[in-house]
mmCIF file of C-alpha atoms in Angstrom:
data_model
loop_
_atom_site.group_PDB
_atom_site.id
_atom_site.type_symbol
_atom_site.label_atom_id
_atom_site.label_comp_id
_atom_site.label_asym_id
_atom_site.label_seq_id
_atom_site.Cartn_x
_atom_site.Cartn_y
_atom_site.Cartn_z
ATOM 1 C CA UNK A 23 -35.544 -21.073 -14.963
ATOM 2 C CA UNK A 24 -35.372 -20.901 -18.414
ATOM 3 C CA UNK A 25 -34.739 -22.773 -21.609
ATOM 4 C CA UNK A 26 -34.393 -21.906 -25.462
ATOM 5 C CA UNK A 27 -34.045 -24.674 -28.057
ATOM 6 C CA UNK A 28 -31.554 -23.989 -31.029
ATOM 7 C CA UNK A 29 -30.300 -25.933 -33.862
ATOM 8 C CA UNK A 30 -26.591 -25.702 -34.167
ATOM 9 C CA UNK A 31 -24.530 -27.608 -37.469
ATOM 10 C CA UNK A 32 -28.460 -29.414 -37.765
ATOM 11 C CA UNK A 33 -28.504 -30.681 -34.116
ATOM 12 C CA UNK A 34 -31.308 -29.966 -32.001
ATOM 13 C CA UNK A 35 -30.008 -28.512 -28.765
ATOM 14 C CA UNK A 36 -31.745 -26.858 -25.480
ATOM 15 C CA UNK A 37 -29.907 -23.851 -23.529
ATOM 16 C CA UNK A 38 -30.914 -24.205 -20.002
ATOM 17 C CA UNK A 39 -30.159 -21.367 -17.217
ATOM 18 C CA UNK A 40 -32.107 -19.629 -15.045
ATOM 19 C CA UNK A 41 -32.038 -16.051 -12.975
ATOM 20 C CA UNK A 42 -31.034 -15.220 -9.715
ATOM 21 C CA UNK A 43 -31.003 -12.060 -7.976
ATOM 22 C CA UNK A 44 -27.600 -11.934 -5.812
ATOM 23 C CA UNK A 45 -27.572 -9.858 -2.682
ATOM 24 C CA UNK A 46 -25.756 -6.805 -3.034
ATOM 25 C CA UNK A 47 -22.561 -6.664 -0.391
ATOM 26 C CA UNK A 48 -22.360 -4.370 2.218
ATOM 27 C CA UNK A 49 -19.939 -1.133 1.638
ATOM 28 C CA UNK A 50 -18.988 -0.757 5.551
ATOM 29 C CA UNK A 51 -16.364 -3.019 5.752
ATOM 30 C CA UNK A 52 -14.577 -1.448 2.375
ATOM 31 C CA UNK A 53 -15.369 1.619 4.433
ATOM 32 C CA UNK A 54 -13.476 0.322 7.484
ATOM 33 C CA UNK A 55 -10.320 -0.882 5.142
ATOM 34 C CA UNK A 56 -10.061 2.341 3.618
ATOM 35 C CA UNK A 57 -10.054 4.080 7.052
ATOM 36 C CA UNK A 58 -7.654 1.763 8.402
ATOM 37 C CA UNK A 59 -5.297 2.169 5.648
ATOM 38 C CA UNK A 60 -5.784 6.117 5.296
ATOM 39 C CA UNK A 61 -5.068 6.315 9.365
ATOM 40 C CA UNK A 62 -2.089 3.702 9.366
ATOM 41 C CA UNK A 63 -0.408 5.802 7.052
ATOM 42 C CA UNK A 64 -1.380 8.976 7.682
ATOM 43 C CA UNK A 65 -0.609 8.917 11.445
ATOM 44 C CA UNK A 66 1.300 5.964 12.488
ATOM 45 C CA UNK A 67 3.777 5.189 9.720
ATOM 46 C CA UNK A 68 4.860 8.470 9.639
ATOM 47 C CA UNK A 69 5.837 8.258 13.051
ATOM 48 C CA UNK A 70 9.028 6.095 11.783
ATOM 49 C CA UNK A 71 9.469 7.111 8.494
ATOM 50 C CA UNK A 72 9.828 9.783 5.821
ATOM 51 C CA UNK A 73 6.432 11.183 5.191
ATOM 52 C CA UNK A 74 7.509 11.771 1.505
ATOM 53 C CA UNK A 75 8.834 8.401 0.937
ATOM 54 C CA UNK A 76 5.581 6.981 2.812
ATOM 55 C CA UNK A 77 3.544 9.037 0.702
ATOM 56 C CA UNK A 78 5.153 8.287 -2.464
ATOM 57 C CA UNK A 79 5.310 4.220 -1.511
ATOM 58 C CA UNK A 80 1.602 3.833 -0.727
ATOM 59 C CA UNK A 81 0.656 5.920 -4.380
ATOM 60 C CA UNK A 82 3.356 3.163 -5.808
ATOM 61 C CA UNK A 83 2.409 0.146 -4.438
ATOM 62 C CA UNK A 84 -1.427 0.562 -4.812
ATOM 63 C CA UNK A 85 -1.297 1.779 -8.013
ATOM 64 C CA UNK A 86 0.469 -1.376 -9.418
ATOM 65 C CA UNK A 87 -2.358 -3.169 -7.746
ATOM 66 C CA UNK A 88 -4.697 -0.452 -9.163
ATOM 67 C CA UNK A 89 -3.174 -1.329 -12.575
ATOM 68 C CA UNK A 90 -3.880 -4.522 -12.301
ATOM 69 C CA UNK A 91 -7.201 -4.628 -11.050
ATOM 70 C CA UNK A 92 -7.982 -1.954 -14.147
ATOM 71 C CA UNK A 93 -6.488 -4.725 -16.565
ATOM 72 C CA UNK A 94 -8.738 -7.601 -15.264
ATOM 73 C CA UNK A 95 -11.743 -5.073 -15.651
ATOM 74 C CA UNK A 96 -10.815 -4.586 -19.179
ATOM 75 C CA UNK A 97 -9.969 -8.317 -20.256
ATOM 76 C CA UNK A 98 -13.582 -9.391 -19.512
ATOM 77 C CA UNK A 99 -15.075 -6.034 -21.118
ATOM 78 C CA UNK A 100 -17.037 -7.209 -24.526
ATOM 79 C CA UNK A 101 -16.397 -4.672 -27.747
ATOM 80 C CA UNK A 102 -18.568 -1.553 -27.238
ATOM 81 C CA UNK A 103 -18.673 -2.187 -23.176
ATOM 82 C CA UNK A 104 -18.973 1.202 -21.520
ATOM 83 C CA UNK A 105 -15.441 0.576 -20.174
ATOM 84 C CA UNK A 106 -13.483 3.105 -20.175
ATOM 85 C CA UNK A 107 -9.877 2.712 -21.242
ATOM 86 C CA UNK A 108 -9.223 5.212 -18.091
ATOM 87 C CA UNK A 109 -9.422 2.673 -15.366
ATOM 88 C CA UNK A 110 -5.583 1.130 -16.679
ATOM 89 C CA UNK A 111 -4.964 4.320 -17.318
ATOM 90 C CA UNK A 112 -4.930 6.541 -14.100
ATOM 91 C CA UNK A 113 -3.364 4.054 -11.868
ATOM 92 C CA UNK A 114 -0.544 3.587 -14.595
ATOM 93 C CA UNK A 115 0.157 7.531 -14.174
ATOM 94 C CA UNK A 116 -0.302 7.354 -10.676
ATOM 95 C CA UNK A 117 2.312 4.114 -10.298
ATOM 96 C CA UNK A 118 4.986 7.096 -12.208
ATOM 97 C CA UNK A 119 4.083 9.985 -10.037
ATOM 98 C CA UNK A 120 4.586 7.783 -7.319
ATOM 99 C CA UNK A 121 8.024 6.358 -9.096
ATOM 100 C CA UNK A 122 8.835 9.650 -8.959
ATOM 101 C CA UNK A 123 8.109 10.609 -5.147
ATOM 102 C CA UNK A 124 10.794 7.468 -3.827
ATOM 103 C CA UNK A 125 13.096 8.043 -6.338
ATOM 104 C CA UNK A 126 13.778 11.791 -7.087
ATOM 105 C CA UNK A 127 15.275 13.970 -4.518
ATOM 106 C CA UNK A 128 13.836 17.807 -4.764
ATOM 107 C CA UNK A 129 11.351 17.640 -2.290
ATOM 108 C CA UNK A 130 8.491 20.169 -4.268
ATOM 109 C CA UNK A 131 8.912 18.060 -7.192
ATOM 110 C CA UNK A 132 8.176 15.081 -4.772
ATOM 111 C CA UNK A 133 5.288 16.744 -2.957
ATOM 112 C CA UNK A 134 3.573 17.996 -6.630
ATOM 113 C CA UNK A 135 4.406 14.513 -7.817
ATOM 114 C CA UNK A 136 2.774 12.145 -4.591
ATOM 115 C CA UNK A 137 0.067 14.811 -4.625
ATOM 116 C CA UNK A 138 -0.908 14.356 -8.153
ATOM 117 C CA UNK A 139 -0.245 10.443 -8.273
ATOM 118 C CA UNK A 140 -2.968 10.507 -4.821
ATOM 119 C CA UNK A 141 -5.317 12.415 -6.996
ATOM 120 C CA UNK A 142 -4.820 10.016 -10.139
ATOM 121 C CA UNK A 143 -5.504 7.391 -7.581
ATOM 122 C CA UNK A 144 -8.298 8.679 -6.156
ATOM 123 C CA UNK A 145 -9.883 9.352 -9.323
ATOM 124 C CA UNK A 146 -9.643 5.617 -10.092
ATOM 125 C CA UNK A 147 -11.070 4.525 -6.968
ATOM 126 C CA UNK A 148 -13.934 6.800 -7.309
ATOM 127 C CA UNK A 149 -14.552 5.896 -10.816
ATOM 128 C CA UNK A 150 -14.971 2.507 -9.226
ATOM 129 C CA UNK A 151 -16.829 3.095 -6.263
ATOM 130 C CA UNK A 152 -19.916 1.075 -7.676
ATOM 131 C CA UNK A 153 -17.875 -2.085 -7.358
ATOM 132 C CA UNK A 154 -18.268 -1.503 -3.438
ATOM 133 C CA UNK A 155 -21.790 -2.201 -3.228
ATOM 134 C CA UNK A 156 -22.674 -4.227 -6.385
ATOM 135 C CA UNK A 157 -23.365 -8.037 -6.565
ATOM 136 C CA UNK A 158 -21.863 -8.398 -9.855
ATOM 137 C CA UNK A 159 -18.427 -7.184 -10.018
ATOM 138 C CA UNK A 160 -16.863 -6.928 -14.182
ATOM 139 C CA UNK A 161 -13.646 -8.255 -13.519
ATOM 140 C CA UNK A 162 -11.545 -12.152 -13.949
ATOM 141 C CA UNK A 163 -10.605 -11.501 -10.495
ATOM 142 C CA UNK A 164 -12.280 -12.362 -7.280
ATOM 143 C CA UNK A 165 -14.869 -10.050 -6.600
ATOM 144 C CA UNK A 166 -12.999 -9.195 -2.884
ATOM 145 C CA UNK A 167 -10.291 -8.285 -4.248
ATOM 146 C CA UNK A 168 -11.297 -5.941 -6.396
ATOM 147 C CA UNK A 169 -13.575 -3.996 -4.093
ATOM 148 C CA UNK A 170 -10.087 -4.549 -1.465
ATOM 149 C CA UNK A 171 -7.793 -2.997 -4.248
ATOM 150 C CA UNK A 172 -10.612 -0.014 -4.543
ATOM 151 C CA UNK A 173 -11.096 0.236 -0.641
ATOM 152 C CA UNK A 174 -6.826 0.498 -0.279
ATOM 153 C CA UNK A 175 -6.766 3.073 -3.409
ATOM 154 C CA UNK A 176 -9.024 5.354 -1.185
ATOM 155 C CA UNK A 177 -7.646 5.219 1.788
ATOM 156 C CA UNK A 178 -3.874 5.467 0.621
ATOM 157 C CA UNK A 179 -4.853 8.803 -1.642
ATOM 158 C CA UNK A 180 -6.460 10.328 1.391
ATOM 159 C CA UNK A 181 -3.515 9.676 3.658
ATOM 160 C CA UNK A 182 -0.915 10.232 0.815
ATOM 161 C CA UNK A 183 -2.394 13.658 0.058
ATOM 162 C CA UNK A 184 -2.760 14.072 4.260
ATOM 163 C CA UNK A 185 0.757 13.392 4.493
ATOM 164 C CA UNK A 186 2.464 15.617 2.155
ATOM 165 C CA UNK A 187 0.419 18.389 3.017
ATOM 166 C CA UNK A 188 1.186 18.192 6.676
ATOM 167 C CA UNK A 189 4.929 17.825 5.837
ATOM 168 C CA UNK A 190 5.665 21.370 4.690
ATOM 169 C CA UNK A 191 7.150 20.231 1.533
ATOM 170 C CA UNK A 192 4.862 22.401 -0.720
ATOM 171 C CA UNK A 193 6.148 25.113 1.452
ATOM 172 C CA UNK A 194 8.514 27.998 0.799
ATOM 173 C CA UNK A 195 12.356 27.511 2.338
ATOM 174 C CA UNK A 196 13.103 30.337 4.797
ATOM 175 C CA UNK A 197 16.477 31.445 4.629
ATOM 176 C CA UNK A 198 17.949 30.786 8.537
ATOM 177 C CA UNK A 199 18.427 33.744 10.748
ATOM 178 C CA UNK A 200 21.057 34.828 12.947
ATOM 179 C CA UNK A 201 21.358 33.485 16.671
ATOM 180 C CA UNK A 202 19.813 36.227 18.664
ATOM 181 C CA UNK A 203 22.282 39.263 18.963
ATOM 182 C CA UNK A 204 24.667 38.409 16.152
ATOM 183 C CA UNK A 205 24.489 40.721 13.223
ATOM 184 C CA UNK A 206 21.062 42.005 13.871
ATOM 185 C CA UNK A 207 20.329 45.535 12.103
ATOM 186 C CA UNK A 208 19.762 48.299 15.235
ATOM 187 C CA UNK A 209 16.828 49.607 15.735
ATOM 188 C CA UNK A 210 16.598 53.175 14.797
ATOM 189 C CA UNK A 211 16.213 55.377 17.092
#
């Protein structure tokens, strides 16, 4: 507990408050969403849909929570605040890059495009990863949600950059081939 007396406009006034030491929270179950998340996408949503366009939609919709979560962070930042202007920043790029994947159709410039929005994601998150196991969280949102938003930003750039790697998209196209024994050079002999 503590106290310190002022005079404000020639009043005599006392500022009470005192210190507490909060508990810091535990990083497994941030852990646990982000594997969740990363495995949902990466192996079951797939399953049904698009990889591109499931790659592309997680990068999208987690970055405009990203964005948000960045903006809340910077609102309650005081002039001079280590804050860097970065953590708006890379989710806003990662939100177009991910604009880009669902709503362009060449499927390299998708793949470049979801791979680099998962790495501007990723980036974020692990620019943030302190939030995960502080007591004190620098934001004018709940605390869980943050650390939530951060957890989901993981685990959707892991699967999203999972995904379109698996789906071949970065790969060359191989001109198709003749049925077997139609127009097929001889072998010489």
């Amino acid at each position: 507990e503590w106290e310190v007396p002022l005079t404000v406009d020639g009043a005599d006034v006392v500022v009470h408050g005192s210190y507490r030491r909060l508990a810091s929270p535990s990083p497994w179950p941030w852990a646990a969403l982000a594997l969740v998340v990363a495995a949902a996408l990466a192996v079951g949503v797939v399953r049904f849909l698009p990889p591109l366009g499931v790659a592309g939609a997680a990068v999208l919709l987690v970055g405009i929570a990203a964005v948000a979560v960045g903006v809340a962070q910077r609102g309650v930042s005081p002039p001079g605040a280590p804050t860097t202007v970065l953590v708006v920043v890379l989710p806003v790029l990662a939100v177009v890059a991910g604009v880009i994947v669902v709503m362009q159709r060449g499927r390299v410039l998708r793949a470049v495009a979801g791979l680099a929005g998962s790495a501007l994601l990723g980036g974020w998150a692990l620019t943030r990863l302190d939030v995960l196991t502080h007591a004190v969280v620098p934001t004018s949102l709940s605390p869980g949600v943050d650390r939530a938003v951060t957890a989901l930003a993981i685990g959707a750039a892991v699967a999203a950059a999972a995904v379109i790697v698996r789906s071949g998209a970065l790969a060359p196209e191989l001109p198709e081939l003749p049925p077997d024994g139609e127009d097929q050079p001889s072998p010489p002999g």
